[in-house]
XYZ file of C-alpha atoms in Angstrom:
394
model
C -0.001 0.047 -0.067
C 2.824 2.320 0.803
C 4.426 1.677 -2.302
C 1.514 2.361 -4.081
C 1.001 5.771 -2.390
C 4.249 6.363 -3.395
C 4.083 5.616 -7.234
C 0.730 7.854 -7.091
C 2.571 10.795 -5.654
C 5.279 10.291 -8.297
C 2.582 10.228 -11.045
C 0.970 13.569 -9.713
C 4.450 14.983 -9.444
C 5.259 13.979 -13.205
C 2.108 15.431 -14.191
C 3.073 19.000 -12.980
C 6.747 19.036 -14.329
C 6.543 19.138 -18.324
C 9.855 17.698 -18.579
C 8.864 14.487 -16.805
C 7.347 12.796 -19.594
C 9.460 14.204 -22.395
C 7.113 16.610 -23.325
C 8.064 18.668 -26.159
C 7.075 22.650 -26.172
C 5.983 23.798 -29.407
C 6.777 27.688 -30.068
C 4.967 28.687 -33.696
C 7.114 30.869 -35.742
C 5.610 33.717 -37.652
C 7.413 34.384 -40.771
C 6.691 38.083 -42.156
C 6.442 37.682 -45.643
C 3.879 40.341 -46.690
C 5.833 42.266 -49.302
C 9.180 41.564 -51.234
C 12.423 42.870 -49.622
C 13.435 46.018 -51.001
C 17.358 46.440 -52.170
C 18.005 48.880 -49.057
C 16.900 46.428 -46.915
C 19.151 43.794 -48.521
C 22.189 45.924 -47.906
C 21.310 47.053 -44.480
C 20.972 43.013 -43.639
C 24.825 42.654 -44.746
C 25.753 45.731 -42.813
C 24.089 44.546 -39.574
C 25.688 41.303 -40.014
C 29.163 42.370 -40.102
C 28.392 44.768 -37.048
C 26.994 41.797 -34.961
C 29.934 39.659 -35.463
C 32.384 42.732 -34.972
C 34.245 41.777 -38.084
C 37.617 43.576 -38.333
C 40.237 42.390 -40.510
C 39.616 39.098 -40.584
C 39.661 38.529 -36.330
C 39.095 35.283 -35.300
C 35.704 34.508 -33.893
C 36.769 32.439 -31.236
C 39.652 35.129 -29.705
C 36.764 38.002 -30.090
C 35.600 39.680 -26.932
C 31.627 38.875 -27.090
C 28.597 40.165 -26.038
C 29.121 43.820 -26.164
C 28.491 43.912 -29.626
C 25.516 42.373 -31.677
C 23.209 43.598 -34.603
C 19.988 42.633 -35.473
C 18.872 43.946 -39.259
C 15.697 45.349 -40.442
C 14.767 42.402 -42.762
C 10.942 42.705 -42.685
C 9.953 39.941 -44.638
C 12.984 37.531 -43.657
C 12.679 37.307 -39.980
C 10.986 34.785 -37.715
C 9.336 35.398 -34.574
C 7.218 33.837 -31.995
C 5.239 34.450 -28.459
C 6.294 34.863 -24.889
C 4.936 36.211 -21.962
C 6.742 38.019 -18.914
C 5.747 38.990 -15.364
C 2.850 38.023 -13.175
C 0.181 38.039 -14.926
C 1.971 37.404 -18.078
C 2.923 40.663 -20.609
C 2.660 39.098 -24.189
C 5.551 39.701 -26.516
C 6.546 38.532 -30.038
C 9.921 37.999 -30.209
C 12.860 36.882 -32.538
C 14.486 33.888 -31.315
C 18.382 34.398 -32.440
C 20.923 31.703 -31.823
C 23.233 34.508 -32.705
C 23.184 36.339 -29.618
C 22.281 35.350 -25.733
C 20.566 38.307 -24.206
C 16.817 38.416 -23.748
C 15.517 41.976 -23.849
C 12.083 43.518 -24.353
C 11.028 47.177 -24.563
C 10.125 48.984 -21.666
C 6.952 51.234 -20.558
C 9.419 53.801 -19.443
C 10.735 53.998 -22.830
C 10.635 57.415 -24.027
C 7.415 58.657 -25.997
C 9.889 59.937 -28.882
C 11.276 56.165 -29.443
C 9.067 54.941 -32.541
C 10.412 51.303 -32.091
C 9.283 51.345 -28.526
C 5.906 52.993 -29.136
C 5.132 50.558 -32.001
C 5.696 47.428 -29.597
C 4.184 46.119 -27.032
C 6.161 47.173 -23.596
C 6.982 46.020 -20.254
C 5.509 47.466 -17.443
C 7.566 46.547 -14.168
C 4.585 47.786 -11.730
C 2.038 45.531 -13.334
C 3.780 41.936 -12.498
C 3.859 40.825 -8.936
C 6.988 38.714 -9.364
C 9.164 41.562 -10.884
C 12.623 42.207 -9.035
C 14.689 44.896 -9.780
C 18.246 44.446 -10.749
C 19.810 47.548 -10.617
C 22.558 47.003 -13.328
C 22.431 48.957 -16.512
C 22.769 47.134 -19.928
C 23.633 48.487 -23.692
C 24.010 46.463 -26.913
C 25.824 48.361 -29.567
C 23.940 48.305 -32.774
C 25.030 49.469 -36.505
C 22.428 52.593 -35.986
C 22.970 53.174 -32.350
C 22.805 51.759 -29.018
C 19.902 50.059 -27.191
C 20.217 50.540 -23.862
C 18.224 50.295 -20.564
C 18.075 48.402 -17.090
C 18.379 44.546 -16.117
C 15.526 43.222 -14.192
C 14.330 39.828 -13.042
C 10.695 38.063 -13.376
C 8.794 35.085 -14.594
C 9.285 34.349 -18.207
C 6.658 31.915 -19.843
C 7.087 30.177 -23.217
C 4.267 27.820 -24.087
C 3.823 25.871 -20.707
C 7.272 26.091 -19.613
C 7.527 28.721 -16.564
C 11.091 30.165 -16.162
C 11.713 31.530 -12.570
C 14.144 34.647 -11.732
C 15.061 35.051 -15.227
C 17.397 38.111 -15.592
C 16.369 40.219 -18.718
C 16.783 43.802 -20.260
C 14.352 46.439 -20.222
C 15.091 48.692 -22.949
C 14.585 52.500 -22.711
C 16.709 53.616 -25.666
C 16.097 51.982 -28.913
C 18.311 52.861 -32.020
C 17.059 54.990 -34.694
C 14.743 53.020 -37.084
C 16.359 49.392 -36.535
C 13.422 48.240 -34.849
C 10.546 50.334 -35.943
C 8.789 48.142 -38.563
C 9.968 44.560 -37.351
C 7.374 42.209 -36.234
C 9.121 41.224 -32.944
C 9.210 43.597 -30.096
C 12.602 42.251 -28.614
C 15.207 39.307 -28.884
C 15.806 36.112 -27.257
C 19.237 35.154 -27.331
C 19.604 31.347 -27.570
C 23.526 31.377 -27.599
C 25.496 30.567 -24.658
C 26.390 32.385 -21.711
C 30.158 33.319 -23.077
C 28.505 35.729 -25.457
C 26.045 37.518 -23.197
C 26.114 40.979 -21.790
C 26.934 40.715 -18.299
C 27.415 36.973 -18.586
C 23.738 36.866 -17.663
C 22.504 32.986 -18.006
C 20.382 32.937 -21.512
C 16.857 31.715 -21.272
C 17.358 28.360 -22.452
C 20.135 27.764 -19.843
C 17.709 29.083 -17.356
C 15.282 26.118 -19.014
C 17.770 23.584 -18.367
C 18.997 24.513 -14.962
C 15.287 24.641 -13.482
C 14.617 21.044 -15.388
C 11.900 22.471 -17.382
C 13.008 20.050 -20.330
C 13.667 16.624 -20.488
C 16.669 17.177 -22.889
C 18.676 20.141 -23.156
C 17.965 20.442 -26.873
C 16.116 22.899 -28.899
C 15.407 22.662 -32.799
C 14.054 24.923 -35.554
C 11.901 24.401 -38.402
C 11.803 27.128 -40.938
C 9.307 27.386 -43.689
C 10.737 29.475 -46.465
C 7.807 30.198 -48.318
C 5.790 30.620 -45.171
C 3.123 33.261 -43.880
C 2.664 35.344 -40.780
C 0.655 32.423 -39.371
C 2.599 29.579 -40.764
C 6.170 30.356 -40.481
C 7.773 27.301 -38.949
C 8.272 26.058 -35.250
C 10.939 26.371 -32.866
C 10.689 23.080 -30.380
C 11.982 23.186 -26.856
C 13.277 19.571 -25.158
C 13.936 17.901 -28.305
C 13.396 17.073 -32.092
C 10.454 16.608 -34.144
C 11.187 13.695 -36.520
C 7.823 14.429 -38.560
C 9.800 17.654 -39.483
C 12.728 15.948 -41.066
C 13.930 13.274 -43.730
C 16.237 10.645 -42.511
C 18.527 10.953 -39.624
C 20.461 14.392 -38.043
C 23.881 14.722 -38.752
C 25.542 15.753 -35.532
C 29.149 17.696 -35.473
C 30.482 18.811 -32.051
C 30.705 22.563 -31.449
C 34.368 23.897 -31.591
C 33.207 26.938 -29.292
C 30.621 27.128 -27.035
C 29.391 30.740 -27.483
C 27.808 31.189 -30.544
C 26.685 27.846 -32.335
C 30.318 27.046 -34.188
C 31.231 24.004 -35.730
C 33.466 22.810 -38.393
C 32.624 23.115 -41.823
C 34.523 20.097 -43.705
C 34.097 22.023 -47.156
C 32.439 23.363 -49.783
C 31.470 22.334 -53.551
C 30.245 24.613 -56.266
C 29.093 22.537 -59.328
C 31.277 19.396 -58.311
C 34.318 21.062 -57.694
C 35.846 21.730 -53.945
C 36.316 25.528 -53.528
C 37.155 25.453 -49.693
C 38.430 22.988 -46.642
C 38.305 22.935 -43.025
C 36.630 25.962 -42.045
C 34.575 27.517 -38.901
C 30.957 27.936 -39.191
C 28.227 29.613 -37.105
C 24.892 28.352 -37.492
C 22.488 32.080 -37.012
C 18.903 32.013 -37.170
C 18.826 35.579 -36.476
C 20.277 36.491 -39.697
C 18.776 35.640 -43.275
C 22.066 35.105 -45.446
C 25.157 33.025 -45.996
C 28.315 35.093 -45.023
C 31.120 33.647 -46.567
C 35.010 34.475 -46.080
C 36.746 36.814 -48.731
C 37.970 34.027 -51.223
C 34.959 32.057 -51.228
C 32.918 34.964 -51.682
C 34.711 36.033 -54.821
C 34.962 32.325 -56.295
C 31.252 31.396 -55.676
C 29.738 34.653 -57.239
C 32.150 34.343 -60.150
C 31.249 31.134 -60.729
C 27.585 32.019 -60.700
C 28.097 34.718 -63.233
C 27.163 37.588 -60.846
C 28.099 41.225 -61.649
C 29.231 42.645 -58.627
C 28.206 46.419 -57.634
C 30.046 49.188 -55.640
C 27.649 47.734 -52.459
C 29.300 44.716 -52.389
C 26.242 42.858 -54.072
C 26.090 40.487 -56.837
C 23.547 40.679 -59.440
C 22.449 37.534 -61.012
C 20.300 37.048 -64.219
C 16.675 36.085 -63.121
C 16.083 34.242 -66.365
C 19.025 32.152 -65.869
C 18.712 30.955 -62.586
C 17.440 27.418 -63.403
C 20.693 27.020 -65.009
C 22.721 27.507 -61.829
C 24.842 24.754 -60.053
C 24.059 23.099 -56.676
C 26.113 24.303 -53.878
C 27.213 21.704 -51.264
C 28.327 22.329 -47.661
C 30.073 19.117 -46.462
C 29.316 18.883 -42.459
C 30.277 15.609 -40.595
C 31.068 14.026 -43.581
C 27.582 14.154 -45.481
C 26.329 16.580 -48.076
C 24.252 19.504 -47.626
C 23.112 20.702 -50.899
C 21.442 24.418 -51.825
C 19.682 24.615 -55.042
C 19.659 27.889 -56.828
C 16.019 28.661 -55.662
C 17.598 28.234 -52.123
C 20.401 30.780 -52.422
C 18.886 33.466 -54.840
C 17.018 36.265 -53.722
C 14.363 38.233 -55.410
C 14.212 42.053 -54.411
C 12.452 45.349 -55.425
C 14.961 47.492 -57.136
C 14.907 51.193 -56.172
C 13.171 51.897 -59.344
C 10.376 49.213 -58.434
C 11.683 46.592 -60.564
C 12.393 43.007 -59.478
C 15.934 41.786 -59.585
C 18.006 38.860 -58.114
C 20.643 39.085 -55.852
C 22.973 36.303 -54.442
C 22.086 35.318 -51.134
C 26.519 35.139 -50.378
C 27.484 38.012 -48.834
C 31.195 39.181 -47.970
C 32.216 38.291 -44.288
C 35.688 40.100 -44.173
C 37.029 37.076 -41.674
C 37.742 33.516 -41.880
C 34.665 31.875 -41.114
C 31.299 31.131 -42.410
C 27.726 32.555 -41.106
C 25.083 30.200 -41.969
C 21.649 32.046 -41.744
C 18.246 31.104 -42.657
C 18.935 30.428 -46.070
C 20.638 27.135 -44.944
C 18.444 26.706 -41.779
C 15.373 27.055 -43.532
C 16.509 24.129 -45.904
C 18.268 22.067 -43.004
C 15.981 20.951 -40.189
C 18.739 22.142 -37.080
C 18.963 20.827 -33.729
C 20.923 22.955 -31.051
C 22.165 20.268 -28.522
C 23.448 22.529 -25.777
C 23.638 19.823 -23.180
C 26.308 17.594 -25.388
C 27.562 20.643 -26.963
C 26.652 19.864 -30.721
C 24.589 20.661 -33.240
C 22.694 18.728 -36.102
C 21.307 19.049 -39.547
C 18.874 16.873 -41.682
C 16.833 18.035 -44.511
C 13.577 19.666 -43.766
C 10.444 17.720 -44.496
């Protein structure tokens, strides 16, 4: 009888703890695709990407002092966002989930009335939350168009049925220029590691793992490349969804647990190997494929691109179907991109449609694989085992 009561108590406890039954927490991704990106936005995306990784003269990513600088570009129709709530009772926010940064921040109710980015999004009101705890420290993150700054706080953060207690986050009181004015997200959920976080604050997913809210310390992304605001894909906390990919995941170890950084074995264009043994970073917070200088020039030349003064390469829209497959070799496996994956149709300044290469210049010796790649390949971010996995998206 005593054993039966113990088992019954354990079962009840298991029902109250989401991770006990191996429950997966699904966060729908909204894909803002209401209009075609403009050429100006495409250029802004590249500038923001370079600022995000603080690229200076080919500096090695593993030796960079991270956390102080990150940039999110105003990509409009090239960004994925999903819901969270902060406080008690919960205050809702639509957020960008970014594996290329590690801080959580939202606009504050104390943000200036003159700040358009704050005023156009929901703002966190600390006085309306019974679980709010002031921190006192200031935070600032440098962006390409200004500095986002404010104060740190602690509060309850809810994502789906997961409730994270005492999470430290930023209350933004000053947001830069027009960077976030037209975005479909109010703030950022950084999903990188603590090593790149401002003030070395524990990122939200680390807190989920520490509080035993997930059965596995793994999250995974399924991004639809032709989605709408209602059907943009899914972020899964606690594991992977085998119905969202084909075959099995190819896992490779992280080479540095700050960004989600790993070894890229090689790169092929039309069957010819043009690069070997590079470092790469998987970044859901950018749309582009950022290449080192040598590969950038070779790839765009092989695609027949015409260089512009803005480091863009124009492609012939009528010849897209004749372009080669570009294959990334990771963990000994081949992950190919077709022309429809790496060619971006954008609105030119005169209103016409032009085609641009998604391969942009990274003035450093590593790759950034953004949504162009992650949208094609289901990606599992395994923080517990310090590894990342890829498989063809279903």
